[in-house]
Amino acid sequence: MVVRLQRRLGDEEEGRRLVRGGTNGHGNQKRPIAVNNGSSSVCVWKGVTFLLVVLLILIVTETIEVKKPMPEETNGQASMGGIVQIKTTLPPSISEDRDTETNVQIPAEATKQPDPTSPPKAPEPEPTNPPTEEPKPEPTSPPTEERKPEPTTPPTEEPNPQPSLSPMESPKVEPIIPPVEEPKQEEPQSEARLQPVANPVDLTSARTTERHTYQRRGQPMSDEDRKAMIDKWGQWTLVDDKERPTTDYYDVYPNRDIPRSAFPSNAWQIDTEYLSKFLPESINLVDRAIEAILTEYGKTEGTFEERAEMFELEMYDSLEKAGNYIISKPEWRKDEVGERGGWSTFKSMEGLKRRLLHAVMTEDTFIFALAGHSAAAGHGNLFAQSYSVQVQWIMEAIFARLGVRHQARNLANGGLGTVQHGLAANSVYGPSIDLLMWDSAMTEKDASALEVLARQAILAGKKVPALWGFLGGTAKYLSMNFDADVGAAGRGTFGIPQAETLEEVEALPWASRYLKCGSDINQICKENKYIGHCWDDDIHPGLEPPTKQKSVPGGQTGWHPGNRSHQLIGRILTFTILRSLKEGLKEWNEAESYAIPDEMWHVTSWYDNIRYKVESSGPDVGSCDELAKLDLDWTCKYPVKARTEFTPRAYPSLSNIRTLMPPDMAKLVPQPDAPLYDPPENFIKDLHPPAGALDLLNIVEAGVDFRSTLNPDYSAEHYKKPTFSSPATMPFGKGVGLISKAGDQFCDGTADSFCGKGALDDCLLAGTNDSRNGLVFDGFSGWVVLNIPDLKFGYVALKFETWHKSGENSQTKDFTSENGESAIRRDLKGDEAPEYCDAFKFEYAIDGKVTVLSKDEFLEKVRLVQRVVETITILKDPDYTGGQEKEVEVAFRITGCERIKTFVFSHIYWA
């Protein structure tokens, strides 16, 4: 059954599985105490009678409970792995249906009192990734038996799968009431839990994290116009003058899930005076953004529900009840649901809210990443006009006010699907994604590509993202089998009136113009589809680009959306995030003493529930069998890492293949061109609405100066560097070339990217990040030598492009033998990719052990995963490292065809 966002379906009682009175929580019936006094003495009788009366009173009032001892119980502790059973009674403030006792299992060691003079040990994270040490197989085990990663420990308490249960009904922890400005009471406090907890973290040893300060992007305004805008919309006025912790003390906790009781005494999260101002101010900021978006599209009349209908999500209790039509066909975006805000499930939106609250509470990052094709990449537009970057364009300022570092990464590539990145999603899209969107329906139809993207996003990252836009039935599969949070964004065109004349076009708000046009003016609308040009002398006065600039960005085709369409989809996504953020902030603001329970914003159990279900799924679940045909079944089971030369990519200076090269090898490879000029660029008018139009960015930026926020570093652990502690076993090739993008190290797909601004670029303002780059080599190039820093499960694969033309590698243009030992120039250029010569050989070496493949053997081993996506698995030995992370040298070359056959090496994958 389909319902609107305003309704919630489902059994309100589902998921409430509390232990009721009558059992002890282990299924054992409560047993009365049998007493035998065995004495005739009157004094003894009186004494025993008195004790019995007291005992009975205590039993009747349930102050104590006597149970039959477990068989191996000693010293008051049950022999259940060192568990102490503590009986508690929930306070009457909690829902009436939860007034029964609960049995809480606490590790025995947790009952010991800590030394108050020393900081507590950081909690051990729950194993969400494969273990660093695995048991070696018994001698009787077959040597080819695969070594599987230890699955994520199933959460002891799974997140409630039925979000129709109000979060406020969850059992509450006792609020910690922080100090107010009143003088401290002289009398001692009987309940320590009501006092601010003394700093539980050794801040002198906490890691200091780089901080980031948001830089305003709004267009210049006159003082008069700015005052009028602020008078109408308001501004951020809150300033925190108190001294707060500056170190990242959260990162000692799994997934930064710091208990509320462990916040330092000067943390803003337990400062009720500050929260009484911060939370209302934050809610007002979010409300301003929501109302400004509605006004931007002319939705100013009627109830909120009526005005917001174009951004409305179609909500489902379960996708099991949702017809396949909506979620399995790309055409759904053309129906009523697709023309609004999209669809999701109640549980998924609860998960999004949890991630947002967690980001605010722990000063974390919130990352939105896009995997897609050319339309999603923004071809035909300036890169900052693409819809994913438009999310950051608005949300970054809002998140910055809330202490969150936000980025949106447009990591789409034209002419391709997503599988080349999806095989190791967290190395390319980043290891800390909160919301991952797939948008490649024009170029990618196979379910296995979507599934491996989702699996790797869940298995290999530091976070478990919500998955948006996964079509082809994959969303339903991920939700039903893995409890993944899923949804999709619509086009929002439901709220755009169709204009039949130019006068009607001009009467529309600027953001709505030229989006829907009648047949009489359709051609005029097409001519106004894009707003963007390639160069303006005001950008860098005095700089004349060496390459003649185009008038407009390339890619302005019928199937690529223009900037207004991109902006509308960006606003759909922004609106969805804002609605969830507001709901979370309101719940926090309404909590007693602002003490929102940990279980409402902690993410570890939420993540573990999803990861565990993915890890424990059998080979008969999903489309992993299709990947097995491609020799890539291991990417369904293990967290995979990669390096690539494609742009854009997350952490581009750390994620390129060249970081794996021994220094002496890297010196032999050309480096990417540098940008012509340094950022930032002067004001680019095409990125802003014209005078008189509502300026959403300036509205959300308005206010006092932005304060710096923590910028947690998720890169160091994921992008490990080789040590090169052992000498290379293979000689370094001297003829390896590089296809790259100018400013390669700045091509991260965000609003701050500074890519494609080199001497050879012909549209500098476009800032296009999308480029299929790689290392170029042929029969004269020699060995490409790399060191994988952390091979663990014994799998390595390479991705090549084997269809390049003869002589394309300029590094070997004067070579007549491998590594150019003589210098006689030969011109072997051709118009088409040449066939393999009979003498062709592909050689690869693992730690110096060389394998030679003939032409036929190579072609048999190479797999065509998708169009122009070819891979070869060169190591498939689960016992290779003994289950321990190991630095492994990988090298390869081609021989026999001189410069006739040219390869481009773009990705290396390993697990």
JSON list of N, CA and C in Angstrom, two decimals, residues 50 105 153 158 223 230 339 379 383 483 500 503 524 558 575 578 619 629-630 656 669 730-731 746 790 794 906:
[
{"chain": "A", "resi": 50, "resn": "PHE", "atom": "N", "xyz": [11.02, -12.29, 62.21]},
{"chain": "A", "resi": 50, "resn": "PHE", "atom": "CA", "xyz": [11.31, -10.90, 61.84]},
{"chain": "A", "resi": 50, "resn": "PHE", "atom": "C", "xyz": [12.01, -10.82, 60.48]},
{"chain": "A", "resi": 105, "resn": "GLN", "atom": "N", "xyz": [22.03, -7.12, 30.48]},
{"chain": "A", "resi": 105, "resn": "GLN", "atom": "CA", "xyz": [23.26, -7.89, 30.60]},
{"chain": "A", "resi": 105, "resn": "GLN", "atom": "C", "xyz": [24.46, -6.96, 30.49]},
{"chain": "A", "resi": 153, "resn": "THR", "atom": "N", "xyz": [29.95, -9.05, 13.78]},
{"chain": "A", "resi": 153, "resn": "THR", "atom": "CA", "xyz": [29.19, -9.60, 14.89]},
{"chain": "A", "resi": 153, "resn": "THR", "atom": "C", "xyz": [27.77, -9.08, 14.81]},
{"chain": "A", "resi": 158, "resn": "GLU", "atom": "N", "xyz": [19.18, -5.15, 17.40]},
{"chain": "A", "resi": 158, "resn": "GLU", "atom": "CA", "xyz": [19.06, -4.57, 16.07]},
{"chain": "A", "resi": 158, "resn": "GLU", "atom": "C", "xyz": [18.20, -3.32, 16.10]},
{"chain": "A", "resi": 223, "resn": "ASP", "atom": "N", "xyz": [24.42, 46.79, 0.42]},
{"chain": "A", "resi": 223, "resn": "ASP", "atom": "CA", "xyz": [23.99, 46.80, 1.82]},
{"chain": "A", "resi": 223, "resn": "ASP", "atom": "C", "xyz": [22.48, 46.90, 1.93]},
{"chain": "A", "resi": 230, "resn": "ILE", "atom": "N", "xyz": [17.57, 40.17, 4.82]},
{"chain": "A", "resi": 230, "resn": "ILE", "atom": "CA", "xyz": [17.61, 39.72, 6.21]},
{"chain": "A", "resi": 230, "resn": "ILE", "atom": "C", "xyz": [16.33, 40.09, 6.94]},
{"chain": "A", "resi": 339, "resn": "GLU", "atom": "N", "xyz": [7.44, 12.43, -10.82]},
{"chain": "A", "resi": 339, "resn": "GLU", "atom": "CA", "xyz": [7.42, 13.87, -11.07]},
{"chain": "A", "resi": 339, "resn": "GLU", "atom": "C", "xyz": [7.33, 14.66, -9.78]},
{"chain": "A", "resi": 379, "resn": "HIS", "atom": "N", "xyz": [27.27, 17.09, -18.12]},
{"chain": "A", "resi": 379, "resn": "HIS", "atom": "CA", "xyz": [27.79, 17.48, -19.43]},
{"chain": "A", "resi": 379, "resn": "HIS", "atom": "C", "xyz": [26.85, 18.51, -20.08]},
{"chain": "A", "resi": 383, "resn": "PHE", "atom": "N", "xyz": [30.37, 22.61, -14.25]},
{"chain": "A", "resi": 383, "resn": "PHE", "atom": "CA", "xyz": [30.36, 21.49, -13.32]},
{"chain": "A", "resi": 383, "resn": "PHE", "atom": "C", "xyz": [29.59, 21.82, -12.04]},
{"chain": "A", "resi": 483, "resn": "ASP", "atom": "N", "xyz": [18.03, -5.16, 4.74]},
{"chain": "A", "resi": 483, "resn": "ASP", "atom": "CA", "xyz": [17.54, -4.08, 5.59]},
{"chain": "A", "resi": 483, "resn": "ASP", "atom": "C", "xyz": [18.20, -2.75, 5.24]},
{"chain": "A", "resi": 500, "resn": "GLU", "atom": "N", "xyz": [2.71, 28.27, -22.38]},
{"chain": "A", "resi": 500, "resn": "GLU", "atom": "CA", "xyz": [2.32, 28.19, -23.79]},
{"chain": "A", "resi": 500, "resn": "GLU", "atom": "C", "xyz": [2.79, 29.38, -24.60]},
{"chain": "A", "resi": 503, "resn": "GLU", "atom": "N", "xyz": [5.18, 35.14, -22.81]},
{"chain": "A", "resi": 503, "resn": "GLU", "atom": "CA", "xyz": [4.70, 35.95, -21.69]},
{"chain": "A", "resi": 503, "resn": "GLU", "atom": "C", "xyz": [4.48, 35.08, -20.45]},
{"chain": "A", "resi": 524, "resn": "ILE", "atom": "N", "xyz": [12.14, 27.61, -28.58]},
{"chain": "A", "resi": 524, "resn": "ILE", "atom": "CA", "xyz": [12.71, 28.71, -27.79]},
{"chain": "A", "resi": 524, "resn": "ILE", "atom": "C", "xyz": [13.18, 28.19, -26.43]},
{"chain": "A", "resi": 558, "resn": "GLY", "atom": "N", "xyz": [20.42, 16.76, -26.70]},
{"chain": "A", "resi": 558, "resn": "GLY", "atom": "CA", "xyz": [19.01, 16.63, -26.33]},
{"chain": "A", "resi": 558, "resn": "GLY", "atom": "C", "xyz": [18.80, 15.80, -25.09]},
{"chain": "A", "resi": 575, "resn": "PHE", "atom": "N", "xyz": [15.81, 19.17, -0.29]},
{"chain": "A", "resi": 575, "resn": "PHE", "atom": "CA", "xyz": [14.56, 19.22, 0.47]},
{"chain": "A", "resi": 575, "resn": "PHE", "atom": "C", "xyz": [14.39, 17.96, 1.32]},
{"chain": "A", "resi": 578, "resn": "LEU", "atom": "N", "xyz": [16.73, 18.22, 4.23]},
{"chain": "A", "resi": 578, "resn": "LEU", "atom": "CA", "xyz": [16.28, 19.23, 5.17]},
{"chain": "A", "resi": 578, "resn": "LEU", "atom": "C", "xyz": [15.10, 18.74, 6.01]},
{"chain": "A", "resi": 619, "resn": "PRO", "atom": "N", "xyz": [25.61, -17.56, -1.44]},
{"chain": "A", "resi": 619, "resn": "PRO", "atom": "CA", "xyz": [25.86, -17.32, -2.86]},
{"chain": "A", "resi": 619, "resn": "PRO", "atom": "C", "xyz": [24.60, -17.38, -3.71]},
{"chain": "A", "resi": 629, "resn": "LYS", "atom": "N", "xyz": [31.08, -15.48, -13.12]},
{"chain": "A", "resi": 629, "resn": "LYS", "atom": "CA", "xyz": [31.39, -15.74, -14.52]},
{"chain": "A", "resi": 629, "resn": "LYS", "atom": "C", "xyz": [32.47, -14.79, -15.03]},
{"chain": "A", "resi": 630, "resn": "LEU", "atom": "N", "xyz": [32.60, -13.66, -14.35]},
{"chain": "A", "resi": 630, "resn": "LEU", "atom": "CA", "xyz": [33.60, -12.66, -14.74]},
{"chain": "A", "resi": 630, "resn": "LEU", "atom": "C", "xyz": [34.87, -12.78, -13.92]},
{"chain": "A", "resi": 656, "resn": "ASN", "atom": "N", "xyz": [45.25, 7.75, -6.54]},
{"chain": "A", "resi": 656, "resn": "ASN", "atom": "CA", "xyz": [45.72, 7.45, -7.89]},
{"chain": "A", "resi": 656, "resn": "ASN", "atom": "C", "xyz": [46.71, 6.28, -7.87]},
{"chain": "A", "resi": 669, "resn": "VAL", "atom": "N", "xyz": [57.52, 8.35, -14.82]},
{"chain": "A", "resi": 669, "resn": "VAL", "atom": "CA", "xyz": [56.18, 8.56, -15.39]},
{"chain": "A", "resi": 669, "resn": "VAL", "atom": "C", "xyz": [55.88, 10.06, -15.42]},
{"chain": "A", "resi": 730, "resn": "MET", "atom": "N", "xyz": [61.41, -6.56, -9.93]},
{"chain": "A", "resi": 730, "resn": "MET", "atom": "CA", "xyz": [61.31, -6.40, -11.38]},
{"chain": "A", "resi": 730, "resn": "MET", "atom": "C", "xyz": [61.88, -5.05, -11.79]},
{"chain": "A", "resi": 731, "resn": "PRO", "atom": "N", "xyz": [62.48, -4.95, -12.98]},
{"chain": "A", "resi": 731, "resn": "PRO", "atom": "CA", "xyz": [63.03, -3.67, -13.45]},
{"chain": "A", "resi": 731, "resn": "PRO", "atom": "C", "xyz": [61.90, -2.69, -13.79]},
{"chain": "A", "resi": 746, "resn": "PHE", "atom": "N", "xyz": [43.24, 17.97, -7.78]},
{"chain": "A", "resi": 746, "resn": "PHE", "atom": "CA", "xyz": [42.10, 18.78, -7.31]},
{"chain": "A", "resi": 746, "resn": "PHE", "atom": "C", "xyz": [40.78, 18.29, -7.89]},
{"chain": "A", "resi": 790, "resn": "ASP", "atom": "N", "xyz": [48.43, -3.53, 1.45]},
{"chain": "A", "resi": 790, "resn": "ASP", "atom": "CA", "xyz": [47.65, -4.26, 2.45]},
{"chain": "A", "resi": 790, "resn": "ASP", "atom": "C", "xyz": [46.81, -5.37, 1.82]},
{"chain": "A", "resi": 794, "resn": "GLY", "atom": "N", "xyz": [44.04, -12.32, -0.79]},
{"chain": "A", "resi": 794, "resn": "GLY", "atom": "CA", "xyz": [44.69, -13.03, -1.90]},
{"chain": "A", "resi": 794, "resn": "GLY", "atom": "C", "xyz": [44.06, -12.83, -3.26]},
{"chain": "A", "resi": 906, "resn": "SER", "atom": "N", "xyz": [43.89, 1.56, -16.11]},
{"chain": "A", "resi": 906, "resn": "SER", "atom": "CA", "xyz": [43.15, 2.59, -15.38]},
{"chain": "A", "resi": 906, "resn": "SER", "atom": "C", "xyz": [42.81, 2.24, -13.93]}
]
